[in-house]
Short mmCIF file of C-alpha atoms and ligand atoms in Angstrom, two decimals:
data_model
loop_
_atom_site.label_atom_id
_atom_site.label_comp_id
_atom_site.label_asym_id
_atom_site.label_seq_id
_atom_site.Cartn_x
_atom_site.Cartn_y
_atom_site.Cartn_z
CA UNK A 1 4.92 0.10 -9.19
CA UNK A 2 6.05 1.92 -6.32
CA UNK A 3 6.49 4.87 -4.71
CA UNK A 4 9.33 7.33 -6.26
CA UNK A 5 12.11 7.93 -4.11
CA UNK A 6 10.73 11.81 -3.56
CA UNK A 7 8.08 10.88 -1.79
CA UNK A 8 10.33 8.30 0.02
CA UNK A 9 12.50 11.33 1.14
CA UNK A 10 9.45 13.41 2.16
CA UNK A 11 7.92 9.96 4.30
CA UNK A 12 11.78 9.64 6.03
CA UNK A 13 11.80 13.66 6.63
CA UNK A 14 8.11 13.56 8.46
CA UNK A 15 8.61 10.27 9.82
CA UNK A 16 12.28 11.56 11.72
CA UNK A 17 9.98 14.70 12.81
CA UNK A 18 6.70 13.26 14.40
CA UNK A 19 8.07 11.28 17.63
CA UNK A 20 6.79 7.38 17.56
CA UNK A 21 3.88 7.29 20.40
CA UNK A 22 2.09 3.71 20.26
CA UNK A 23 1.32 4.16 16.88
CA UNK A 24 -1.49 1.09 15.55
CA UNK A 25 -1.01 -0.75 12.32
CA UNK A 26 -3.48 -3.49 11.33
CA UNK A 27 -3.20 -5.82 8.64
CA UNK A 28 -5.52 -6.06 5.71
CA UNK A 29 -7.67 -8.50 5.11
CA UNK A 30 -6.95 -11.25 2.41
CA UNK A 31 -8.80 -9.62 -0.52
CA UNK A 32 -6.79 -6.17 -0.14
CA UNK A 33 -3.32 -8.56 -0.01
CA UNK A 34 -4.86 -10.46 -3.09
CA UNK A 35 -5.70 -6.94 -4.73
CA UNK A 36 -1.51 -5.84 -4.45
CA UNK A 37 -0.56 -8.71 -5.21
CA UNK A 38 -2.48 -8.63 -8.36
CA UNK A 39 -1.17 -4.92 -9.08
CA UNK A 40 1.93 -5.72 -8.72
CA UNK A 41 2.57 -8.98 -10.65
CA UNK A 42 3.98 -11.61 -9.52
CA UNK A 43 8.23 -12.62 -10.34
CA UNK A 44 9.27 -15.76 -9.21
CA UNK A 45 13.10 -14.71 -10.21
CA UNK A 46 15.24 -11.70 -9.11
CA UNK A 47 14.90 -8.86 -12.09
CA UNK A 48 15.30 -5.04 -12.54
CA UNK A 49 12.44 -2.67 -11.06
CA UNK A 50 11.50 0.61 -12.33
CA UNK A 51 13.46 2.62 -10.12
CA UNK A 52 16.55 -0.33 -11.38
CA UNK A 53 16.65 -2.14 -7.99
CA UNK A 54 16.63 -5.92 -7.76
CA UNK A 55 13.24 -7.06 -7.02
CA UNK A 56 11.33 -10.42 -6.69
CA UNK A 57 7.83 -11.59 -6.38
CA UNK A 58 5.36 -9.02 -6.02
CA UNK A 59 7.75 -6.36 -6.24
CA UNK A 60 10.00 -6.71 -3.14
CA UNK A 61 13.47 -4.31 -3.32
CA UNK A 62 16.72 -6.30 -2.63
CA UNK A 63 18.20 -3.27 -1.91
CA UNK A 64 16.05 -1.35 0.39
CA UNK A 65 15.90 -4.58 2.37
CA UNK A 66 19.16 -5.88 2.45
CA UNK A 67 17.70 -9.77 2.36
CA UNK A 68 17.81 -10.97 -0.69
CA UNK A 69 20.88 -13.12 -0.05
CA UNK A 70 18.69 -15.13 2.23
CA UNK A 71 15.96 -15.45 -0.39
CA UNK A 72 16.45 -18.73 -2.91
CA UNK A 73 14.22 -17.92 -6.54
CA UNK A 74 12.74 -18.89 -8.17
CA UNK A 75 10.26 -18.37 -5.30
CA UNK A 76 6.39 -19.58 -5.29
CA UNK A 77 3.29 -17.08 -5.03
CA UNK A 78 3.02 -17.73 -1.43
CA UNK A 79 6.50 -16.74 -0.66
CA UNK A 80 6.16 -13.83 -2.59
CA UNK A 81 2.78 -13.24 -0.86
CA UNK A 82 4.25 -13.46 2.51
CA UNK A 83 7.52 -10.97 1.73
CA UNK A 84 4.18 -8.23 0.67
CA UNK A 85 2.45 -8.63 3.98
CA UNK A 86 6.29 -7.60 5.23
CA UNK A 87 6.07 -5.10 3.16
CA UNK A 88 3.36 -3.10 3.33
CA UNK A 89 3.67 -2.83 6.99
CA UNK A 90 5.27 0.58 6.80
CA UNK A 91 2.09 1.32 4.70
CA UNK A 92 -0.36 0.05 7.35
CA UNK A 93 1.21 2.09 9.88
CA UNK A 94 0.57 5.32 8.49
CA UNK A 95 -2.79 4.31 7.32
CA UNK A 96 -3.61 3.97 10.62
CA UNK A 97 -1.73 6.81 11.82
CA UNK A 98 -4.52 8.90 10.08
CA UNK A 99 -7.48 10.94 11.87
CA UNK A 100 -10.47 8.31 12.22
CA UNK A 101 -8.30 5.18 10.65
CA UNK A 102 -10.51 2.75 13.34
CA UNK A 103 -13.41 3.56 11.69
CA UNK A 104 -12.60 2.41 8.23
CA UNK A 105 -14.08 -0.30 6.94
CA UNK A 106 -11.69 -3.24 6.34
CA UNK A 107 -11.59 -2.80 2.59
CA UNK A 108 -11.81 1.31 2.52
CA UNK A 109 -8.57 0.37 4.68
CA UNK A 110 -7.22 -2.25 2.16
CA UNK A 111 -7.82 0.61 -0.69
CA UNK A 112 -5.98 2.96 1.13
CA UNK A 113 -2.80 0.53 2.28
CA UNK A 114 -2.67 -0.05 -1.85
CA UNK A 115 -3.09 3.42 -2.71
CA UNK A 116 -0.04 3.72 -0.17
CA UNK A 117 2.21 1.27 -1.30
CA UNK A 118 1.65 2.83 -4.44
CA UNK A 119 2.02 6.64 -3.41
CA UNK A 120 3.89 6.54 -0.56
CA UNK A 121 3.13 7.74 3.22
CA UNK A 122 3.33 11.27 1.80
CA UNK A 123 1.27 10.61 -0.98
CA UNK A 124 -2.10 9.17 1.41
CA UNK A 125 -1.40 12.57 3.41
CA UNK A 126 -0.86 14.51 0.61
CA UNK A 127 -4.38 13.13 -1.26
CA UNK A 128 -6.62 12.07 1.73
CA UNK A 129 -6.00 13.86 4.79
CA UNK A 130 -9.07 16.59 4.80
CA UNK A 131 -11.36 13.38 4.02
CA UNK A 132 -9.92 11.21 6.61
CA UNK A 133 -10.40 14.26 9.29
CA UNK A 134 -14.27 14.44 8.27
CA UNK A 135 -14.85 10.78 8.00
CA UNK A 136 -15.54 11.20 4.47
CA UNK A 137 -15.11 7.56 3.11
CA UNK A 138 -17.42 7.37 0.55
CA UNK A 139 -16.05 10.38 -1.07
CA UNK A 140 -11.99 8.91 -0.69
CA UNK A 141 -13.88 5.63 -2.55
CA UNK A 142 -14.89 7.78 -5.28
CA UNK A 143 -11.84 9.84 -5.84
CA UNK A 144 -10.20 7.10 -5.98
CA UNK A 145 -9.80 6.26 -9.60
CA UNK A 146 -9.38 9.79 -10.38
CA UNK A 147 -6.30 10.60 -7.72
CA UNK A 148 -2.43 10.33 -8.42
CA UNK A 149 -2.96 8.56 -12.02
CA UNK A 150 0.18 9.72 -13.31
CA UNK A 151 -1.71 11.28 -16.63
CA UNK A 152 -3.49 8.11 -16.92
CA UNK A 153 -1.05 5.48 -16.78
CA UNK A 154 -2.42 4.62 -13.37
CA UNK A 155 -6.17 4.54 -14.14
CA UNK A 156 -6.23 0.84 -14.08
CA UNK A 157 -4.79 0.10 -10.69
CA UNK A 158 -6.84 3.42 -9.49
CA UNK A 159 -10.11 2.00 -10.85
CA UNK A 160 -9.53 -1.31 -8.82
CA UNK A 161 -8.31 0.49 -6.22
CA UNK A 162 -11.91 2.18 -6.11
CA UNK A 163 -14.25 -0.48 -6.26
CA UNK A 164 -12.02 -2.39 -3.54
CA UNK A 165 -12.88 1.01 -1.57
CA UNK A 166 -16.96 0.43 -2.67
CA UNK A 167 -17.49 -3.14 -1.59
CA UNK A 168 -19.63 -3.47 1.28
CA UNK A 169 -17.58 -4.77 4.47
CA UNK A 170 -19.06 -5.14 8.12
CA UNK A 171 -15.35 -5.71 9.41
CA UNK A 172 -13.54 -2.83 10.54
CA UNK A 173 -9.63 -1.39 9.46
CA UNK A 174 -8.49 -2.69 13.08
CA UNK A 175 -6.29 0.01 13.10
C1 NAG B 1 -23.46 -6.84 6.96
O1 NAG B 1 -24.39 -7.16 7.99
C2 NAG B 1 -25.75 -7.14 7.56
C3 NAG B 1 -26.63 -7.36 8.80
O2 NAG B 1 -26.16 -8.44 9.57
C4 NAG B 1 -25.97 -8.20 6.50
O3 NAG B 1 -27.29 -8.20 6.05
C5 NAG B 1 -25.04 -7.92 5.33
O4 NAG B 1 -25.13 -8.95 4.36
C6 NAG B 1 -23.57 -7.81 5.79
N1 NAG B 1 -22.77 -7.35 4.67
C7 NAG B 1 -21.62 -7.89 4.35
C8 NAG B 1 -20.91 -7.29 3.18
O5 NAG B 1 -21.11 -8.82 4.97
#
């Protein structure tokens, strides 16, 4: 599921106001792509989102992207895989745009692009900001499956969300 379009309008309203200085994005490794992926479900044809856009694959929006002309279904998981890492580079960006993003681990980082594609921009700020200023990665691991669950309906993706977060990684974010 994504983000609602409220938090959209708060991401375009920040994003308009902070000017665009060399900001890093890095993408995430395979496992945190596999872990969307697998929270999203995969769609080989066009249907109806939540939000009543036409989506395909791992929940890319027709509309928001204007391509879906260009895009013949029914489509195979690695087509749908490859229109994800497309779209979760807005996610990646402000991931990285966060205090101390380099020194993420590569899958604290993946945790974080899902929780993002999930929440929105505003949503990471919104929930992990203080952490992210005192490098407190264990702790955003931890809150994890507790954070944004919409009353529960979440706790699922949030739990494997969290142990993405936990496992051990000697790679860095790259951010
Ligand atoms: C990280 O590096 C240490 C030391 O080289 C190694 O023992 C450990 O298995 C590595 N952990 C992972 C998750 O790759």
């Amino acid at each position: 599921m994504k983000f609602s379009i409220f938090v959209l309008a708060l991401f375009a309203v920040s994003a308009t106001a902070v000017p665009h200085t060399k900001v890093k994005r890095a993408a995430v490794n395979q496992g945190a792509l596999d872990l969307i992926a697998h929270l999203e479900g995969f769609r080989a044809n066009f249907y109806t989102d939540s939000v009543g856009d036409t989506a395909i694959g791992y929940g890319h929006d027709c509309e928001a992207n204007q391509d879906c002309s260009s895009i013949h279904a029914p489509i195979t998981e690695a087509q749908g895989k490859e229109l994800l890492a497309q779209d979760i580079r807005t996610f990646e960006t402000c991931v990285c745009d966060m205090d101390n993003a380099a020194d993420l681990n590569a899958n604290e980082y993946g945790a974080l692009v899902s929780f993002a594609y999930n929440s929105g921009c505003g949503g990471v700020d919104t929930y992990w900001s203080t952490a992210m200023s005192e490098k407190n990665f264990e702790g955003i691991c931890e809150a994890l499956p507790h954070t944004n669950t919409l009353n529960g309906e979440l706790d699922s993706r949030r739990a494997q969300e969290g142990a993405f977060c936990s496992k051990p990684s000697n790679a860095t974010s790259g951010c």
